[in-house]
Amino acid sequence: MIAGISVFVGVADITIADIISLDSEKLSLIMISRIPRTVALILAGVGMSISGVIMQQMTQNKFVAPTTAGTLEASKMGLLMFLILIPTAGTAMKMLFAFLFTFVASIIFLGIVRRIRHRNVVFVPIVGLMFGGIIGAISTFFAVRMNIVQDTNAWMIGDFSGVLQGRYELIYLSLPAIV
């Protein structure tokens, strides 16, 4: 139901009457912007929840999630390194670079967790928060030094307002994991 309401939320006013009357301008806006944005939001939410379940299963800890395992900070570092090394490349390459950094950081976190002798339920996420804090501090240091703090933070906000036809198709790469 909320996904249906999302189709009507935006700068341009669209009503059910516009859809029924087959207003070509409004239907075009719905097909190019509103429906892709809604689908991208749903897929991103489902993908995040699945990644959380995977992290919980791998660590055998119900409090571990991508936000408490340094995953978000690792993706920020991947984007930062990409913006420093290859600033003119496209969105797909930025996402691939962020994914690779995230994957490597997750492997490192799992290695750290494996070495913890007393796996207290609360201790493992605290270690993950510290790990993420270290990665975040390093990323912020280099972002400030390179004067690209806003560029890296813009990627981390999760703004779906710019999702238009031709800019959201990469989210379909998450479909195999979702299924």
PDB file of C-alpha atoms in Angstrom:
ATOM      1  CA  MET A   1       0.000   0.000   0.000  1.00  0.00           C
ATOM      2  CA  ILE A   2       2.779   2.435   0.909  1.00  0.00           C
ATOM      3  CA  ALA A   3       4.566   1.519  -2.313  1.00  0.00           C
ATOM      4  CA  GLY A   4       1.418   2.549  -4.190  1.00  0.00           C
ATOM      5  CA  ILE A   5       1.299   5.847  -2.314  1.00  0.00           C
ATOM      6  CA  SER A   6       4.956   6.435  -3.188  1.00  0.00           C
ATOM      7  CA  VAL A   7       4.021   6.646  -6.863  1.00  0.00           C
ATOM      8  CA  PHE A   8       1.965   9.765  -6.096  1.00  0.00           C
ATOM      9  CA  VAL A   9       4.632  11.504  -3.965  1.00  0.00           C
ATOM     10  CA  GLY A  10       6.960  13.978  -5.649  1.00  0.00           C
ATOM     11  CA  VAL A  11       7.389  17.498  -6.952  1.00  0.00           C
ATOM     12  CA  ALA A  12       4.755  17.117  -9.671  1.00  0.00           C
ATOM     13  CA  ASP A  13       1.224  16.480  -8.447  1.00  0.00           C
ATOM     14  CA  ILE A  14      -0.195  13.254  -9.816  1.00  0.00           C
ATOM     15  CA  THR A  15      -3.620  11.960  -8.911  1.00  0.00           C
ATOM     16  CA  ILE A  16      -5.538   8.811  -9.640  1.00  0.00           C
ATOM     17  CA  ALA A  17      -7.691  10.907 -12.002  1.00  0.00           C
ATOM     18  CA  ASP A  18      -4.567  11.669 -14.059  1.00  0.00           C
ATOM     19  CA  ILE A  19      -3.919   7.962 -14.459  1.00  0.00           C
ATOM     20  CA  ILE A  20      -7.528   7.160 -15.312  1.00  0.00           C
ATOM     21  CA  SER A  21      -7.662   9.982 -17.878  1.00  0.00           C
ATOM     22  CA  LEU A  22      -4.463   8.601 -19.432  1.00  0.00           C
ATOM     23  CA  ASP A  23      -2.686  11.964 -19.273  1.00  0.00           C
ATOM     24  CA  SER A  24       0.415  11.134 -21.343  1.00  0.00           C
ATOM     25  CA  GLU A  25       2.663  13.605 -19.526  1.00  0.00           C
ATOM     26  CA  LYS A  26       1.740  12.252 -16.086  1.00  0.00           C
ATOM     27  CA  LEU A  27       1.934   8.617 -17.221  1.00  0.00           C
ATOM     28  CA  SER A  28       5.368   9.282 -18.685  1.00  0.00           C
ATOM     29  CA  LEU A  29       6.494  10.776 -15.350  1.00  0.00           C
ATOM     30  CA  ILE A  30       5.178   7.732 -13.500  1.00  0.00           C
ATOM     31  CA  MET A  31       6.914   5.286 -15.841  1.00  0.00           C
ATOM     32  CA  ILE A  32      10.238   7.148 -16.030  1.00  0.00           C
ATOM     33  CA  SER A  33      10.586   8.308 -12.441  1.00  0.00           C
ATOM     34  CA  ARG A  34       8.032   7.219  -9.866  1.00  0.00           C
ATOM     35  CA  ILE A  35       7.767   3.463 -10.494  1.00  0.00           C
ATOM     36  CA  PRO A  36      11.549   2.964 -10.931  1.00  0.00           C
ATOM     37  CA  ARG A  37      12.143   4.929  -7.710  1.00  0.00           C
ATOM     38  CA  THR A  38       9.637   2.802  -5.803  1.00  0.00           C
ATOM     39  CA  VAL A  39      11.030  -0.473  -7.163  1.00  0.00           C
ATOM     40  CA  ALA A  40      14.596   0.655  -6.363  1.00  0.00           C
ATOM     41  CA  LEU A  41      13.566   1.497  -2.787  1.00  0.00           C
ATOM     42  CA  ILE A  42      11.894  -1.873  -2.306  1.00  0.00           C
ATOM     43  CA  LEU A  43      14.861  -3.775  -3.736  1.00  0.00           C
ATOM     44  CA  ALA A  44      17.332  -1.765  -1.631  1.00  0.00           C
ATOM     45  CA  GLY A  45      15.321  -2.425   1.537  1.00  0.00           C
ATOM     46  CA  VAL A  46      14.985  -6.128   0.843  1.00  0.00           C
ATOM     47  CA  GLY A  47      18.673  -6.356  -0.068  1.00  0.00           C
ATOM     48  CA  MET A  48      19.695  -4.668   3.187  1.00  0.00           C
ATOM     49  CA  SER A  49      17.514  -6.978   5.246  1.00  0.00           C
ATOM     50  CA  ILE A  50      18.916 -10.052   3.507  1.00  0.00           C
ATOM     51  CA  SER A  51      22.480  -8.862   4.042  1.00  0.00           C
ATOM     52  CA  GLY A  52      21.641  -8.389   7.727  1.00  0.00           C
ATOM     53  CA  VAL A  53      20.352 -11.960   7.998  1.00  0.00           C
ATOM     54  CA  ILE A  54      23.461 -13.263   6.236  1.00  0.00           C
ATOM     55  CA  MET A  55      25.749 -11.350   8.624  1.00  0.00           C
ATOM     56  CA  GLN A  56      23.792 -12.660  11.618  1.00  0.00           C
ATOM     57  CA  GLN A  57      24.077 -16.235  10.384  1.00  0.00           C
ATOM     58  CA  MET A  58      27.774 -15.953   9.617  1.00  0.00           C
ATOM     59  CA  THR A  59      28.614 -14.521  13.036  1.00  0.00           C
ATOM     60  CA  GLN A  60      25.930 -16.453  14.940  1.00  0.00           C
ATOM     61  CA  ASN A  61      24.970 -13.174  16.633  1.00  0.00           C
ATOM     62  CA  LYS A  62      21.543 -11.544  16.437  1.00  0.00           C
ATOM     63  CA  PHE A  63      22.931  -8.035  17.020  1.00  0.00           C
ATOM     64  CA  VAL A  64      25.332  -8.008  14.057  1.00  0.00           C
ATOM     65  CA  ALA A  65      24.143  -6.146  10.989  1.00  0.00           C
ATOM     66  CA  PRO A  66      25.807  -4.253   8.135  1.00  0.00           C
ATOM     67  CA  THR A  67      25.634  -1.129  10.289  1.00  0.00           C
ATOM     68  CA  THR A  68      27.422  -2.806  13.211  1.00  0.00           C
ATOM     69  CA  ALA A  69      30.073  -4.673  11.209  1.00  0.00           C
ATOM     70  CA  GLY A  70      31.823  -1.837   9.377  1.00  0.00           C
ATOM     71  CA  THR A  71      30.069  -2.610   6.106  1.00  0.00           C
ATOM     72  CA  LEU A  72      28.764   0.890   5.410  1.00  0.00           C
ATOM     73  CA  GLU A  73      32.094   2.457   6.293  1.00  0.00           C
ATOM     74  CA  ALA A  74      33.898   0.033   3.967  1.00  0.00           C
ATOM     75  CA  SER A  75      31.631   0.968   1.078  1.00  0.00           C
ATOM     76  CA  LYS A  76      32.307   4.636   1.816  1.00  0.00           C
ATOM     77  CA  MET A  77      36.045   3.919   1.739  1.00  0.00           C
ATOM     78  CA  GLY A  78      35.648   2.094  -1.574  1.00  0.00           C
ATOM     79  CA  LEU A  79      33.838   5.056  -3.092  1.00  0.00           C
ATOM     80  CA  LEU A  80      36.433   7.429  -1.694  1.00  0.00           C
ATOM     81  CA  MET A  81      39.340   5.452  -3.132  1.00  0.00           C
ATOM     82  CA  PHE A  82      37.568   5.277  -6.464  1.00  0.00           C
ATOM     83  CA  LEU A  83      36.908   9.033  -6.476  1.00  0.00           C
ATOM     84  CA  ILE A  84      40.604   9.605  -5.765  1.00  0.00           C
ATOM     85  CA  LEU A  85      42.019   7.085  -8.254  1.00  0.00           C
ATOM     86  CA  ILE A  86      39.523   7.188 -11.155  1.00  0.00           C
ATOM     87  CA  PRO A  87      37.238  10.233 -10.721  1.00  0.00           C
ATOM     88  CA  THR A  88      35.819  10.214 -14.261  1.00  0.00           C
ATOM     89  CA  ALA A  89      34.502   6.630 -14.406  1.00  0.00           C
ATOM     90  CA  GLY A  90      30.806   5.802 -14.394  1.00  0.00           C
ATOM     91  CA  THR A  91      28.371   4.784 -11.713  1.00  0.00           C
ATOM     92  CA  ALA A  92      28.702   1.054 -12.386  1.00  0.00           C
ATOM     93  CA  MET A  93      32.435   1.145 -11.734  1.00  0.00           C
ATOM     94  CA  LYS A  94      31.924   3.154  -8.519  1.00  0.00           C
ATOM     95  CA  MET A  95      29.420   0.596  -7.290  1.00  0.00           C
ATOM     96  CA  LEU A  96      31.728  -2.293  -8.192  1.00  0.00           C
ATOM     97  CA  PHE A  97      34.628  -0.669  -6.340  1.00  0.00           C
ATOM     98  CA  ALA A  98      32.436  -0.054  -3.275  1.00  0.00           C
ATOM     99  CA  PHE A  99      31.237  -3.663  -3.403  1.00  0.00           C
ATOM    100  CA  LEU A 100      34.789  -5.009  -3.526  1.00  0.00           C
ATOM    101  CA  PHE A 101      35.871  -2.887  -0.541  1.00  0.00           C
ATOM    102  CA  THR A 102      32.754  -3.977   1.348  1.00  0.00           C
ATOM    103  CA  PHE A 103      33.384  -7.625   0.583  1.00  0.00           C
ATOM    104  CA  VAL A 104      37.020  -7.463   1.692  1.00  0.00           C
ATOM    105  CA  ALA A 105      36.102  -5.574   4.881  1.00  0.00           C
ATOM    106  CA  SER A 106      33.420  -8.159   5.675  1.00  0.00           C
ATOM    107  CA  ILE A 107      35.961 -10.963   5.295  1.00  0.00           C
ATOM    108  CA  ILE A 108      38.350  -9.083   7.614  1.00  0.00           C
ATOM    109  CA  PHE A 109      35.551  -8.551  10.161  1.00  0.00           C
ATOM    110  CA  LEU A 110      34.634 -12.234  10.070  1.00  0.00           C
ATOM    111  CA  GLY A 111      38.315 -13.088  10.617  1.00  0.00           C
ATOM    112  CA  ILE A 112      38.406 -10.800  13.640  1.00  0.00           C
ATOM    113  CA  VAL A 113      35.205 -12.352  15.019  1.00  0.00           C
ATOM    114  CA  ARG A 114      36.604 -15.843  14.537  1.00  0.00           C
ATOM    115  CA  ARG A 115      39.607 -14.945  16.735  1.00  0.00           C
ATOM    116  CA  ILE A 116      37.477 -13.685  19.637  1.00  0.00           C
ATOM    117  CA  ARG A 117      37.705 -16.256  22.420  1.00  0.00           C
ATOM    118  CA  HIS A 118      34.701 -15.220  24.483  1.00  0.00           C
ATOM    119  CA  ARG A 119      31.921 -14.399  22.059  1.00  0.00           C
ATOM    120  CA  ASN A 120      29.620 -12.404  24.246  1.00  0.00           C
ATOM    121  CA  VAL A 121      26.417 -11.437  22.446  1.00  0.00           C
ATOM    122  CA  VAL A 122      27.141  -7.739  22.898  1.00  0.00           C
ATOM    123  CA  PHE A 123      30.912  -7.905  22.443  1.00  0.00           C
ATOM    124  CA  VAL A 124      30.859  -8.928  18.761  1.00  0.00           C
ATOM    125  CA  PRO A 125      28.795  -5.911  17.567  1.00  0.00           C
ATOM    126  CA  ILE A 126      30.970  -3.608  19.699  1.00  0.00           C
ATOM    127  CA  VAL A 127      34.045  -4.974  17.919  1.00  0.00           C
ATOM    128  CA  GLY A 128      32.232  -4.366  14.629  1.00  0.00           C
ATOM    129  CA  LEU A 129      31.415  -0.792  15.598  1.00  0.00           C
ATOM    130  CA  MET A 130      35.064  -0.196  16.528  1.00  0.00           C
ATOM    131  CA  PHE A 131      36.197  -1.764  13.238  1.00  0.00           C
ATOM    132  CA  GLY A 132      33.766   0.469  11.343  1.00  0.00           C
ATOM    133  CA  GLY A 133      34.900   3.489  13.333  1.00  0.00           C
ATOM    134  CA  ILE A 134      38.511   2.893  12.326  1.00  0.00           C
ATOM    135  CA  ILE A 135      37.581   2.512   8.665  1.00  0.00           C
ATOM    136  CA  GLY A 136      35.343   5.587   8.876  1.00  0.00           C
ATOM    137  CA  ALA A 137      38.097   7.665  10.486  1.00  0.00           C
ATOM    138  CA  ILE A 138      40.585   6.698   7.779  1.00  0.00           C
ATOM    139  CA  SER A 139      38.031   7.505   5.064  1.00  0.00           C
ATOM    140  CA  THR A 140      37.146  10.843   6.614  1.00  0.00           C
ATOM    141  CA  PHE A 141      40.830  11.758   6.953  1.00  0.00           C
ATOM    142  CA  PHE A 142      41.502  11.159   3.253  1.00  0.00           C
ATOM    143  CA  ALA A 143      38.227  12.782   2.188  1.00  0.00           C
ATOM    144  CA  VAL A 144      39.133  15.938   4.108  1.00  0.00           C
ATOM    145  CA  ARG A 145      42.695  15.918   2.740  1.00  0.00           C
ATOM    146  CA  MET A 146      41.405  15.528  -0.828  1.00  0.00           C
ATOM    147  CA  ASN A 147      38.544  18.010  -0.281  1.00  0.00           C
ATOM    148  CA  ILE A 148      35.873  15.512  -1.374  1.00  0.00           C
ATOM    149  CA  VAL A 149      33.893  15.064   1.836  1.00  0.00           C
ATOM    150  CA  GLN A 150      30.657  16.192   0.185  1.00  0.00           C
ATOM    151  CA  ASP A 151      31.134  13.819  -2.751  1.00  0.00           C
ATOM    152  CA  THR A 152      31.558  10.786  -0.492  1.00  0.00           C
ATOM    153  CA  ASN A 153      28.757  11.830   1.867  1.00  0.00           C
ATOM    154  CA  ALA A 154      26.368  12.366  -1.045  1.00  0.00           C
ATOM    155  CA  TRP A 155      26.717   8.684  -1.937  1.00  0.00           C
ATOM    156  CA  MET A 156      26.025   7.600   1.642  1.00  0.00           C
ATOM    157  CA  ILE A 157      22.796   9.559   2.138  1.00  0.00           C
ATOM    158  CA  GLY A 158      20.620   7.112   0.245  1.00  0.00           C
ATOM    159  CA  ASP A 159      18.807   9.699  -1.851  1.00  0.00           C
ATOM    160  CA  PHE A 160      16.487   7.988  -4.303  1.00  0.00           C
ATOM    161  CA  SER A 161      15.064  11.193  -5.786  1.00  0.00           C
ATOM    162  CA  GLY A 162      17.459  10.983  -8.739  1.00  0.00           C
ATOM    163  CA  VAL A 163      16.340   7.481  -9.693  1.00  0.00           C
ATOM    164  CA  LEU A 164      15.223   7.757 -13.296  1.00  0.00           C
ATOM    165  CA  GLN A 165      14.976   5.346 -16.173  1.00  0.00           C
ATOM    166  CA  GLY A 166      18.523   4.453 -17.181  1.00  0.00           C
ATOM    167  CA  ARG A 167      19.997   5.139 -13.714  1.00  0.00           C
ATOM    168  CA  TYR A 168      18.445   2.394 -11.592  1.00  0.00           C
ATOM    169  CA  GLU A 169      19.030  -0.783 -13.546  1.00  0.00           C
ATOM    170  CA  LEU A 170      22.133  -1.715 -11.550  1.00  0.00           C
ATOM    171  CA  ILE A 171      19.924  -2.460  -8.551  1.00  0.00           C
ATOM    172  CA  TYR A 172      18.659  -5.483 -10.464  1.00  0.00           C
ATOM    173  CA  LEU A 173      22.020  -7.129  -9.708  1.00  0.00           C
ATOM    174  CA  SER A 174      20.630  -7.727  -6.209  1.00  0.00           C
ATOM    175  CA  LEU A 175      17.730  -9.820  -7.541  1.00  0.00           C
ATOM    176  CA  PRO A 176      19.546 -13.198  -7.365  1.00  0.00           C
ATOM    177  CA  ALA A 177      20.353 -12.620  -3.684  1.00  0.00           C
ATOM    178  CA  ILE A 178      16.809 -11.465  -2.985  1.00  0.00           C
ATOM    179  CA  VAL A 179      15.276 -14.487  -4.681  1.00  0.00           C
TER     180      VAL A 179
END
